[in-house]
XYZ file of C-alpha atoms in Angstrom:
708
model
C -103.069 145.972 -104.994
C -103.330 144.817 -108.650
C -100.542 142.267 -107.794
C -102.687 141.065 -104.865
C -105.661 140.976 -107.038
C -104.714 138.378 -109.599
C -104.796 135.099 -107.644
C -108.231 136.053 -106.332
C -109.429 137.098 -109.863
C -108.207 133.885 -111.016
C -109.958 131.904 -108.628
C -113.101 133.932 -108.827
C -113.252 133.501 -112.609
C -112.689 129.892 -112.402
C -114.908 129.043 -109.428
C -117.635 131.419 -110.752
C -117.788 129.765 -114.109
C -117.640 126.271 -112.811
C -120.625 127.391 -110.634
C -122.133 129.356 -113.233
C -121.963 126.167 -115.656
C -123.570 123.968 -112.758
C -126.606 126.462 -112.631
C -126.688 126.692 -116.549
C -127.066 123.128 -116.764
C -129.669 122.985 -114.062
C -131.878 125.479 -115.778
C -131.518 124.418 -119.274
C -132.434 120.870 -118.063
C -135.653 122.040 -116.428
C -136.409 124.062 -119.433
C -135.951 121.164 -121.653
C -138.192 119.246 -119.150
C -141.050 121.687 -119.319
C -140.771 122.505 -115.848
C -139.928 126.265 -115.906
C -142.199 126.732 -112.655
C -139.411 124.712 -110.805
C -136.827 127.441 -111.589
C -137.472 129.388 -108.435
C -136.438 126.440 -106.538
C -133.162 126.348 -108.273
C -132.480 129.812 -107.430
C -133.305 129.252 -103.992
C -130.545 126.690 -103.739
C -128.107 128.698 -105.291
C -128.957 131.748 -102.928
C -128.617 129.473 -99.859
C -125.266 128.239 -101.520
C -124.022 132.029 -101.597
C -125.572 132.821 -98.224
C -123.547 130.073 -96.518
C -120.269 130.848 -98.455
C -120.590 134.436 -97.254
C -121.265 133.515 -93.747
C -118.599 130.917 -93.823
C -116.027 133.770 -94.724
C -117.599 136.062 -91.910
C -116.844 133.540 -89.355
C -113.298 133.141 -90.385
C -112.644 136.618 -90.430
C -114.341 137.808 -86.972
C -112.972 134.519 -85.197
C -109.646 135.047 -86.444
C -109.626 138.640 -85.325
C -110.371 137.479 -81.587
C -107.103 135.483 -81.213
C -103.755 136.415 -80.090
C -101.120 137.147 -82.426
C -99.548 133.810 -82.412
C -102.974 131.826 -82.455
C -103.785 133.897 -85.657
C -100.466 132.608 -87.424
C -101.287 129.083 -86.277
C -105.109 129.425 -87.445
C -104.286 131.105 -90.780
C -101.485 128.746 -91.466
C -103.602 125.707 -91.003
C -106.365 127.090 -93.163
C -103.985 127.813 -95.704
C -102.967 124.422 -95.987
C -106.654 123.232 -96.129
C -107.165 125.679 -98.879
C -104.395 124.440 -100.897
C -105.731 120.912 -100.608
C -109.392 121.819 -101.634
C -108.052 123.878 -104.456
C -105.780 121.026 -105.709
C -108.792 118.717 -105.557
C -111.077 120.970 -107.416
C -108.359 121.415 -110.308
C -108.072 117.487 -110.611
C -111.777 117.018 -110.278
C -112.887 119.670 -112.859
C -110.089 118.230 -115.236
C -111.640 114.605 -114.877
C -115.119 115.658 -114.687
C -115.685 118.291 -117.426
C -116.580 116.005 -120.019
C -119.145 114.223 -117.877
C -120.452 117.319 -116.020
C -123.680 117.801 -117.930
C -124.651 114.291 -117.872
C -124.025 113.747 -114.080
C -126.204 116.763 -113.321
C -129.075 116.021 -115.267
C -129.572 112.716 -113.708
C -129.467 114.466 -110.388
C -132.200 116.963 -111.687
C -134.285 114.189 -113.192
C -134.064 112.498 -109.668
C -134.927 115.451 -107.577
C -137.854 116.352 -110.280
C -139.316 112.859 -109.223
C -138.799 113.541 -105.504
C -140.325 116.942 -105.008
C -139.703 120.564 -104.577
C -137.385 120.275 -101.777
C -135.090 117.858 -103.407
C -134.508 120.309 -106.368
C -133.532 123.159 -103.684
C -130.961 120.512 -102.129
C -129.559 119.641 -105.420
C -128.977 123.016 -106.714
C -127.559 123.994 -103.280
C -125.249 121.263 -103.114
C -124.105 121.510 -106.618
C -123.130 125.213 -105.951
C -122.347 125.224 -102.336
C -119.148 123.387 -102.484
C -117.651 125.906 -105.038
C -118.744 128.603 -102.682
C -116.798 127.275 -99.774
C -113.907 126.313 -101.773
C -114.218 129.982 -103.149
C -114.685 131.778 -99.521
C -111.709 129.597 -98.069
C -109.366 130.533 -100.761
C -110.299 134.134 -101.072
C -109.975 134.558 -97.330
C -106.465 132.939 -97.378
C -105.185 135.266 -99.932
C -106.892 138.451 -98.547
C -105.002 137.484 -95.225
C -101.500 136.949 -97.209
C -102.195 140.487 -98.822
C -102.747 142.282 -95.234
C -104.604 145.522 -95.763
C -104.443 145.525 -99.429
C -108.183 145.619 -101.098
C -106.849 144.043 -104.196
C -107.939 140.448 -103.474
C -111.750 141.286 -102.985
C -111.441 143.474 -106.034
C -109.784 140.719 -108.143
C -112.284 138.219 -106.962
C -115.320 140.859 -107.730
C -113.991 141.070 -111.438
C -113.643 137.595 -111.938
C -116.921 136.399 -110.449
C -118.702 139.209 -112.480
C -116.566 138.289 -115.703
C -117.534 134.520 -114.950
C -121.143 135.439 -114.807
C -121.225 137.290 -118.236
C -119.307 134.318 -119.766
C -121.965 131.587 -118.613
C -124.842 133.936 -119.776
C -123.034 134.116 -123.388
C -122.666 130.303 -123.226
C -126.173 129.566 -122.199
C -127.538 132.091 -124.832
C -125.020 130.378 -127.510
C -123.615 133.657 -127.980
C -120.276 132.535 -127.118
C -118.209 129.437 -127.676
C -115.330 128.582 -125.718
C -113.362 125.184 -125.538
C -113.915 124.942 -121.372
C -111.575 121.790 -121.264
C -108.836 123.882 -122.311
C -109.856 126.654 -120.283
C -110.166 124.670 -117.255
C -106.661 123.183 -118.051
C -104.681 126.501 -118.695
C -106.159 127.879 -115.414
C -105.671 124.327 -113.386
C -101.669 124.737 -114.158
C -101.699 128.477 -113.227
C -103.597 127.581 -109.835
C -101.229 125.022 -109.037
C -98.515 127.515 -109.107
C -100.505 129.708 -107.197
C -101.582 127.193 -104.692
C -97.765 126.341 -104.152
C -97.154 129.970 -103.040
C -100.075 129.825 -100.736
C -98.785 126.445 -99.234
C -95.401 128.099 -98.598
C -96.999 131.197 -96.879
C -99.217 128.815 -94.932
C -96.221 126.916 -93.454
C -94.390 129.927 -92.844
C -97.562 131.000 -90.517
C -97.438 127.880 -88.879
C -93.430 128.545 -88.147
C -94.470 132.070 -86.915
C -97.313 130.279 -84.893
C -94.765 127.953 -83.203
C -96.760 124.750 -84.587
C -93.778 123.961 -86.749
C -89.865 124.306 -86.234
C -87.498 125.998 -88.163
C -88.875 129.558 -88.514
C -85.282 130.863 -88.440
C -83.667 128.332 -90.706
C -83.438 130.289 -93.930
C -82.897 128.487 -97.390
C -82.965 132.077 -99.338
C -82.380 135.379 -98.147
C -82.229 137.754 -101.319
C -83.127 141.040 -98.891
C -79.639 142.459 -99.472
C -79.788 142.244 -103.184
C -83.470 142.639 -104.125
C -85.381 145.553 -103.079
C -88.805 144.015 -101.763
C -90.382 147.549 -102.598
C -89.807 147.220 -106.108
C -92.379 146.453 -108.603
C -91.064 143.262 -109.758
C -90.884 142.159 -105.880
C -94.291 143.240 -105.130
C -95.608 141.466 -108.512
C -93.974 138.148 -107.554
C -94.968 138.298 -103.739
C -98.571 139.278 -104.644
C -99.135 136.627 -107.346
C -96.906 133.488 -106.219
C -96.412 134.377 -102.475
C -92.594 134.086 -102.874
C -90.711 136.457 -100.801
C -86.985 137.256 -100.879
C -86.448 135.398 -97.475
C -87.778 131.733 -97.163
C -87.130 129.102 -94.988
C -86.185 125.502 -95.842
C -89.421 124.209 -95.149
C -91.011 126.748 -97.506
C -88.699 126.344 -100.414
C -88.767 122.165 -99.846
C -92.719 122.307 -99.651
C -93.009 124.805 -102.530
C -90.817 122.713 -104.922
C -92.362 119.208 -103.839
C -95.775 120.469 -104.456
C -95.206 122.055 -107.683
C -92.982 119.177 -108.550
C -95.488 116.520 -107.629
C -98.807 118.016 -108.463
C -97.767 119.786 -111.672
C -96.478 116.195 -113.128
C -99.605 114.540 -112.129
C -101.893 116.873 -113.551
C -99.722 117.376 -116.962
C -99.667 113.571 -117.054
C -103.343 113.673 -116.661
C -103.777 116.126 -119.395
C -101.947 114.079 -121.791
C -103.778 110.738 -121.023
C -107.049 112.467 -121.445
C -106.029 114.103 -124.857
C -104.907 110.773 -126.576
C -108.042 108.727 -125.039
C -110.564 108.266 -127.783
C -114.027 109.561 -127.481
C -116.612 106.931 -126.863
C -119.130 106.610 -129.808
C -122.867 107.345 -129.257
C -125.025 103.840 -129.084
C -126.786 102.966 -132.231
C -130.167 103.285 -130.700
C -129.739 106.490 -129.103
C -131.908 109.158 -130.849
C -129.951 112.081 -132.576
C -131.662 114.701 -130.353
C -130.704 112.846 -127.099
C -127.045 112.505 -128.202
C -126.995 116.022 -128.765
C -128.288 116.668 -125.203
C -125.411 114.460 -123.997
C -122.448 116.691 -125.657
C -120.402 117.947 -122.619
C -120.445 121.555 -121.582
C -116.532 121.411 -121.396
C -116.265 121.583 -125.055
C -117.879 124.821 -125.597
C -121.586 124.012 -125.442
C -123.019 125.573 -122.422
C -125.332 122.603 -121.385
C -128.771 122.743 -122.885
C -130.329 125.112 -125.584
C -133.606 126.464 -123.905
C -136.355 124.649 -125.718
C -140.206 124.515 -125.201
C -142.157 121.514 -124.074
C -143.190 118.720 -126.548
C -145.502 119.449 -129.118
C -148.343 117.544 -127.351
C -147.767 119.436 -124.297
C -147.007 116.349 -122.418
C -144.150 116.419 -119.931
C -140.980 114.766 -120.846
C -140.928 111.087 -119.886
C -139.612 110.047 -116.439
C -141.189 113.135 -114.781
C -144.176 113.369 -113.065
C -146.833 116.318 -113.927
C -146.163 119.131 -111.403
C -148.541 119.082 -108.368
C -150.250 122.661 -107.841
C -148.098 124.829 -105.980
C -148.891 125.683 -102.429
C -149.971 129.070 -101.493
C -147.406 130.688 -99.554
C -145.597 133.918 -99.918
C -142.777 133.726 -102.801
C -140.239 135.382 -100.367
C -140.509 133.159 -97.446
C -138.110 130.134 -98.514
C -135.525 132.481 -100.009
C -135.343 134.807 -96.983
C -135.040 131.639 -94.881
C -132.263 130.537 -96.505
C -130.506 133.307 -96.446
C -131.275 133.970 -92.764
C -130.289 130.591 -91.326
C -126.698 130.779 -92.231
C -126.406 134.337 -91.318
C -127.898 133.423 -87.706
C -125.942 130.542 -87.273
C -122.655 132.647 -88.283
C -123.721 135.327 -86.049
C -123.878 132.780 -83.089
C -120.508 131.350 -84.026
C -119.152 134.745 -83.933
C -121.012 135.821 -80.976
C -120.096 132.939 -78.850
C -116.577 132.091 -80.608
C -115.318 135.649 -78.912
C -114.804 137.954 -81.665
C -115.969 140.551 -79.306
C -116.560 139.826 -75.759
C -120.162 140.752 -74.312
C -118.730 143.540 -72.183
C -116.161 145.044 -74.969
C -116.625 148.692 -75.261
C -116.816 150.527 -78.475
C -114.292 153.637 -78.363
C -114.161 156.525 -80.660
C -111.131 157.550 -82.276
C -110.933 160.999 -83.760
C -109.566 164.422 -83.147
C -112.952 165.539 -81.782
C -114.111 162.616 -79.737
C -110.956 160.670 -79.127
C -112.125 158.193 -76.215
C -115.952 158.627 -76.589
C -117.774 155.656 -75.180
C -114.958 154.686 -72.857
C -115.986 153.872 -69.199
C -114.207 152.122 -66.279
C -113.565 148.828 -67.304
C -113.396 145.761 -64.895
C -109.798 144.460 -63.858
C -108.645 141.919 -65.905
C -107.818 141.155 -69.780
C -110.229 143.453 -71.726
C -110.861 143.994 -75.370
C -111.667 147.451 -76.855
C -113.144 147.951 -80.197
C -111.774 150.805 -81.538
C -113.834 152.830 -84.165
C -112.052 155.508 -86.146
C -114.576 158.148 -86.967
C -112.308 160.897 -88.122
C -111.035 161.333 -91.785
C -107.390 160.584 -91.008
C -105.502 157.419 -90.267
C -104.723 157.675 -86.521
C -102.496 155.837 -83.844
C -104.335 155.395 -80.596
C -102.993 154.480 -77.047
C -104.230 153.395 -73.823
C -102.225 155.218 -71.250
C -101.698 156.336 -67.670
C -102.268 159.923 -68.081
C -100.049 160.761 -65.051
C -96.885 159.029 -66.648
C -97.617 158.608 -70.120
C -96.908 155.109 -69.873
C -98.704 152.774 -72.529
C -100.796 149.750 -71.994
C -101.619 148.906 -75.360
C -101.652 150.735 -78.741
C -102.758 150.278 -82.722
C -100.915 151.851 -85.369
C -102.423 152.851 -88.732
C -106.217 152.761 -87.769
C -107.860 153.778 -90.937
C -110.694 156.015 -91.238
C -114.015 154.023 -90.873
C -112.599 151.047 -89.615
C -112.825 149.129 -86.307
C -109.983 147.073 -84.693
C -109.476 145.382 -81.368
C -107.049 146.552 -78.824
C -106.542 144.052 -76.187
C -104.857 144.950 -72.981
C -104.623 143.923 -69.211
C -106.303 146.356 -67.085
C -105.469 146.503 -63.115
C -105.801 149.199 -60.596
C -104.875 152.795 -61.703
C -105.770 155.543 -63.958
C -106.379 155.183 -67.747
C -107.065 157.393 -70.765
C -106.843 157.440 -74.684
C -104.661 159.245 -76.720
C -105.492 159.760 -80.162
C -102.713 160.867 -82.750
C -104.037 161.429 -86.223
C -101.591 161.156 -89.050
C -100.627 164.932 -89.840
C -102.627 166.234 -86.714
C -102.489 167.202 -83.165
C -102.577 164.418 -80.384
C -105.598 164.588 -78.455
C -106.150 163.074 -74.966
C -109.490 161.629 -73.600
C -110.975 162.098 -69.953
C -109.280 159.623 -67.673
C -111.013 156.872 -65.575
C -110.091 155.329 -62.504
C -110.267 151.340 -62.206
C -110.004 150.105 -58.545
C -109.178 146.475 -57.285
C -105.922 144.530 -58.445
C -102.518 145.309 -58.462
C -100.816 148.091 -60.611
C -100.899 147.295 -64.383
C -97.787 146.583 -66.175
C -97.031 149.536 -68.850
C -94.390 150.580 -71.035
C -92.974 154.127 -70.521
C -92.908 155.906 -73.889
C -89.726 156.669 -75.741
C -89.461 160.060 -77.394
C -86.886 160.548 -80.265
C -84.908 163.082 -77.913
C -84.551 159.998 -75.424
C -82.659 158.036 -77.962
C -80.477 161.286 -78.659
C -77.717 160.538 -76.280
C -77.286 156.688 -77.046
C -77.367 157.581 -80.775
C -74.519 160.115 -80.296
C -72.568 157.469 -78.438
C -73.202 154.584 -80.985
C -71.875 156.928 -83.662
C -68.827 157.965 -81.712
C -68.070 154.012 -81.452
C -68.963 153.455 -85.219
C -66.638 156.451 -86.123
C -63.768 154.952 -84.092
C -64.208 151.494 -85.604
C -64.348 153.065 -89.126
C -60.913 154.792 -88.283
C -59.419 151.249 -87.120
C -60.868 149.530 -90.137
C -59.470 152.068 -92.832
C -55.892 151.047 -91.432
C -56.621 147.361 -91.268
C -57.866 147.267 -94.615
C -54.807 149.428 -96.052
C -52.589 146.828 -94.341
C -54.482 143.885 -95.972
C -53.871 145.565 -99.468
C -50.418 146.295 -98.874
C -49.565 142.655 -97.943
C -51.474 141.400 -100.981
C -49.634 143.878 -103.166
C -46.363 142.732 -101.574
C -47.118 139.151 -102.248
C -47.381 138.076 -98.670
C -50.633 135.943 -98.586
C -50.165 134.154 -95.251
C -49.902 137.907 -93.492
C -52.899 139.053 -95.639
C -55.355 135.940 -94.265
C -54.566 137.122 -90.764
C -55.248 140.782 -91.667
C -58.419 139.782 -93.358
C -59.729 138.169 -90.426
C -58.789 140.855 -88.174
C -60.382 143.657 -90.487
C -63.705 141.645 -91.125
C -64.251 141.071 -87.516
C -63.869 144.901 -87.041
C -66.542 145.312 -89.638
C -68.437 142.961 -88.581
C -68.723 144.584 -84.783
C -70.384 147.707 -86.513
C -73.453 145.673 -87.304
C -75.996 148.267 -85.805
C -74.837 150.686 -88.530
C -75.549 148.741 -91.675
C -78.612 150.331 -92.420
C -76.938 153.786 -92.621
C -74.128 152.252 -94.503
C -76.423 152.423 -97.576
C -74.479 151.299 -100.994
C -71.144 150.740 -99.064
C -72.410 147.839 -97.116
C -73.079 145.902 -100.451
C -69.652 147.019 -101.626
C -67.728 145.943 -98.634
C -69.332 143.001 -97.520
C -71.555 142.052 -100.617
C -72.558 138.280 -101.066
C -72.916 136.259 -104.345
C -76.566 136.240 -103.942
C -78.447 137.760 -106.843
C -75.149 137.766 -109.140
C -75.579 135.861 -112.469
C -72.158 134.692 -112.329
C -71.659 134.103 -108.742
C -68.054 134.221 -107.337
C -66.857 135.298 -110.949
C -69.152 138.038 -111.318
C -67.691 141.606 -111.690
C -69.963 142.932 -109.014
C -68.658 140.457 -106.365
C -66.558 142.472 -104.426
C -65.503 143.615 -101.042
C -64.379 141.269 -97.874
C -65.837 138.041 -99.418
C -64.418 138.461 -102.590
C -60.976 138.724 -101.106
C -61.740 135.871 -98.619
C -62.630 133.578 -101.656
C -59.183 134.408 -103.357
C -57.069 134.007 -100.470
C -58.639 130.573 -99.708
C -58.889 129.345 -103.037
C -55.635 129.460 -104.462
C -55.838 132.770 -106.308
C -52.497 134.618 -106.649
C -51.575 138.160 -105.390
C -51.883 139.565 -108.839
C -55.559 138.384 -108.996
C -56.298 140.086 -105.442
C -54.572 143.003 -105.749
C -57.416 144.968 -107.484
C -60.068 143.835 -105.333
C -57.906 144.436 -101.877
C -57.441 147.987 -103.379
C -61.022 148.629 -104.113
C -61.885 147.286 -100.575
C -59.580 149.892 -98.875
C -60.991 152.588 -101.381
C -64.567 151.708 -100.418
C -63.887 151.465 -96.754
C -62.201 155.078 -96.972
C -65.172 156.165 -98.709
C -67.410 154.797 -96.108
C -65.512 156.802 -93.298
C -65.790 159.953 -95.169
C -69.602 159.481 -95.761
C -70.619 158.209 -92.403
C -70.840 161.457 -90.647
C -73.054 163.046 -93.141
C -75.330 159.850 -93.413
C -78.839 159.799 -91.941
C -79.230 157.348 -88.922
C -82.832 156.975 -87.625
C -82.649 156.597 -83.733
C -85.429 154.248 -84.276
C -83.246 151.757 -85.991
C -81.153 151.359 -82.620
C -83.665 149.411 -80.736
C -84.412 147.253 -83.960
C -80.552 146.199 -84.533
C -80.286 144.673 -81.174
C -82.113 141.691 -82.634
C -81.477 141.999 -86.262
C -77.704 141.670 -85.760
C -77.930 138.144 -84.108
C -80.978 137.231 -86.576
C -78.434 137.759 -89.530
C -75.855 135.767 -87.449
C -77.967 132.722 -86.840
C -79.015 132.717 -90.678
C -75.669 133.345 -92.274
C -72.827 132.851 -89.909
C -74.163 129.984 -87.876
C -75.375 128.087 -91.182
C -72.117 128.506 -92.901
C -73.790 130.316 -95.795
C -71.678 133.338 -95.364
C -68.386 131.270 -95.791
C -66.193 131.614 -98.698
C -63.357 129.629 -97.757
C -61.870 130.802 -94.491
C -63.972 128.639 -92.141
C -64.354 131.530 -89.883
C -68.004 132.181 -89.566
C -67.805 131.603 -85.790
C -65.114 134.515 -85.352
C -67.655 136.736 -87.413
C -70.688 135.542 -85.054
C -68.207 136.382 -82.143
C -67.853 139.662 -83.597
C -71.530 140.413 -83.919
C -72.086 139.378 -80.601
C -69.711 142.072 -79.626
C -71.628 144.682 -81.835
C -74.853 143.495 -79.904
C -73.254 143.897 -76.505
C -71.983 147.331 -77.401
C -75.337 148.433 -78.794
C -77.164 147.178 -75.372
C -74.705 149.300 -73.589
C -75.871 152.376 -74.944
C -79.708 151.406 -74.677
C -79.069 150.076 -71.026
C -80.431 152.986 -69.165
C -83.731 153.108 -71.214
C -84.128 149.504 -70.725
C -83.403 149.209 -67.029
C -86.160 151.780 -66.556
C -88.676 149.818 -68.459
C -88.223 146.314 -67.712
C -85.914 145.568 -64.808
C -85.908 141.771 -65.686
C -84.649 141.944 -69.030
C -81.317 142.934 -69.151
C -80.153 140.337 -66.566
C -81.787 137.502 -68.597
C -80.215 138.860 -71.871
C -76.838 139.267 -70.362
C -77.077 135.471 -68.933
C -77.797 134.760 -72.456
C -75.145 136.597 -74.022
C -72.317 134.909 -71.479
C -74.019 131.424 -72.345
C -73.154 131.996 -76.249
C -70.150 133.726 -75.730
C -68.725 130.406 -73.691
C -69.802 128.466 -76.791
C -68.118 130.437 -79.257
C -64.873 130.822 -77.123
C -64.843 127.024 -77.148
C -64.450 126.946 -80.874
C -61.332 129.326 -80.895
C -57.957 128.076 -80.323
C -54.899 130.110 -80.315
C -55.394 132.135 -84.070
C -57.585 129.690 -85.410
C -61.507 129.253 -85.350
C -63.417 125.737 -85.988
C -65.190 125.837 -89.025
C -68.864 125.792 -88.256
C -69.382 122.456 -90.238
C -66.735 120.733 -88.288
C -68.960 121.481 -85.119
C -70.318 118.131 -83.820
C -74.133 117.804 -83.622
C -74.236 118.419 -79.942
C -71.937 121.693 -79.763
C -73.810 122.804 -83.031
C -77.355 122.450 -81.711
C -76.277 124.269 -78.443
C -74.937 127.127 -80.153
C -77.965 127.252 -82.207
C -80.206 126.929 -79.322
C -78.421 129.325 -77.229
C -78.480 132.176 -79.920
C -82.238 131.368 -80.485
C -82.937 131.995 -76.878
C -80.921 134.973 -76.803
C -82.761 136.354 -79.812
C -86.128 135.390 -78.198
C -85.452 137.479 -75.064
C -84.106 140.444 -77.171
C -87.313 140.396 -78.806
C -89.201 142.821 -76.678
C -86.443 145.603 -77.084
C -87.850 147.480 -80.057
C -91.455 147.335 -78.576
C -89.767 148.789 -75.196
C -88.042 151.537 -77.034
C -90.314 152.136 -79.824
C -90.759 155.986 -80.500
C -94.531 156.630 -79.786
C -96.214 160.160 -80.707
C -97.437 162.145 -77.683
C -97.804 165.529 -79.538
């Protein structure tokens, strides 16, 4: 949570201090002008700006909640890019304008005093409103990136409170801060943070289908970096850098950071060497003092009393008698107007359809408020009134088939559940964490065809497929032990030509066991580890296994150089064979692996990133495809009963990918992936991508759902 809080703390502190300085200058200018009675007008404008910013944040939150998952990704990504543009402009504007901020605002206040009360409200509203809207947009973006974490809101709150305290201290002259240096330092940090937000936003646009390349990974350290470790959480929370990033993210991050930071630093140096303009000789001393920039540590103006003769400052007109009206009318109006407008946008924008039902989720009142809905796509507002987080399912009470679900609904929270309702019976099942499942009374919906639901999968349903797959893995490991022993013997005997052939045979066997990688634990890193994260790359002592031997065999290393790595590979495979029967294999991982095996193939083998010189990554891809086919085989009965159209579509995709891989296999050799012509490579990537898309529903179809 605290890792997620830092970016929001910084934006809250910086934007809060920026807005606070503006308010301080407004107040000090009015006090100096002998117009203290106009201060409520300033506070009214400030209040209106705050109300507008909060309403803007509400509109972003609730309108986004009504969108589909893909639309939310596209919407959030677009706003992230806009937020980066605003923050970048704000950083440069404050660096450029800090020295003249006081004078500019005083000119506006003087003009507003001459034009009447309404203009003073508008002046303060516009001066503060921009900061508020920028803050709301950037905080919404960082909060969305943090998911369920409360860190961004806590960080922003602390930053704003601290900014308010600093502004008060500056105004009362009990603090002295070089604000030019402050805004320069925080500006540099914000540029780094904004680069991460840009990368996160572009990833959202890729996930939303707006931008291409969502599977074209430039960086993948997921095998060598623990994403749950404190340092991973810190880097991801503060800088939005993840162990896996696409080429678009990396290029955008580096490009933005390089260009913007260079321009920012160059501007700072230019401002540092630029000589200060001397005050005009005719300017009175007091006037010169009042023109000192707030950015140099002077808050704005020290409050002073009107001139001794009681006359107003030159350039202003005497205040007109105030009209008699309740003091609360205007402040109430400026808060109500943006709130009403925001409410209208949310209401008509679709965050909650007019006929949406609010349904209670709890152990005692599961399904309370549920009445028979109309056929069609419906949105239900699921509100957890219990004291435990809960899973909730919209089910067919006769078959337990699931029409819609929400996982991890926290106590006291409300989330949308969208489902297509047709003719049939419906009920709610609430499964509190650590509690007993409760099923509500059922309702009957008439009209329309039968609704499409997912028959739930229990852990017992996956027991037989898991047993069959473990048997397949055990047999594969027995074969692999013999193959790596032969590889080691060939190298020890100096027969490197035979070793190259044996290496490919053994590596293909290992690659075909892909669904078990999650259970191989540390053995996988030893047996098939890559150089990612190793400080010395291919020369690192921890670079072991198949890829270490591959590098040596195809980079001219001698048999004596490779004897130890090959022997160690054989030992690690033997250790894995002994350990595998006692290792935990979560049944829920089987459906996930149907997608993940080929996702890694597209990321590593089809890009050539996994190649250490043999040029055989397409052979490995072929083995990965065989492993996927084997896994689908043990899951086929469960899939066929849940989606009759899925398997024929997937089978056709697999055949298409297999033909493309076969065309790259000639006798005992494989065409290196970088030697494929552009058309063939594009076809292979496209066919694999289509297969991945058609495999995507498998984890949802076979997800283990609680029923008791």
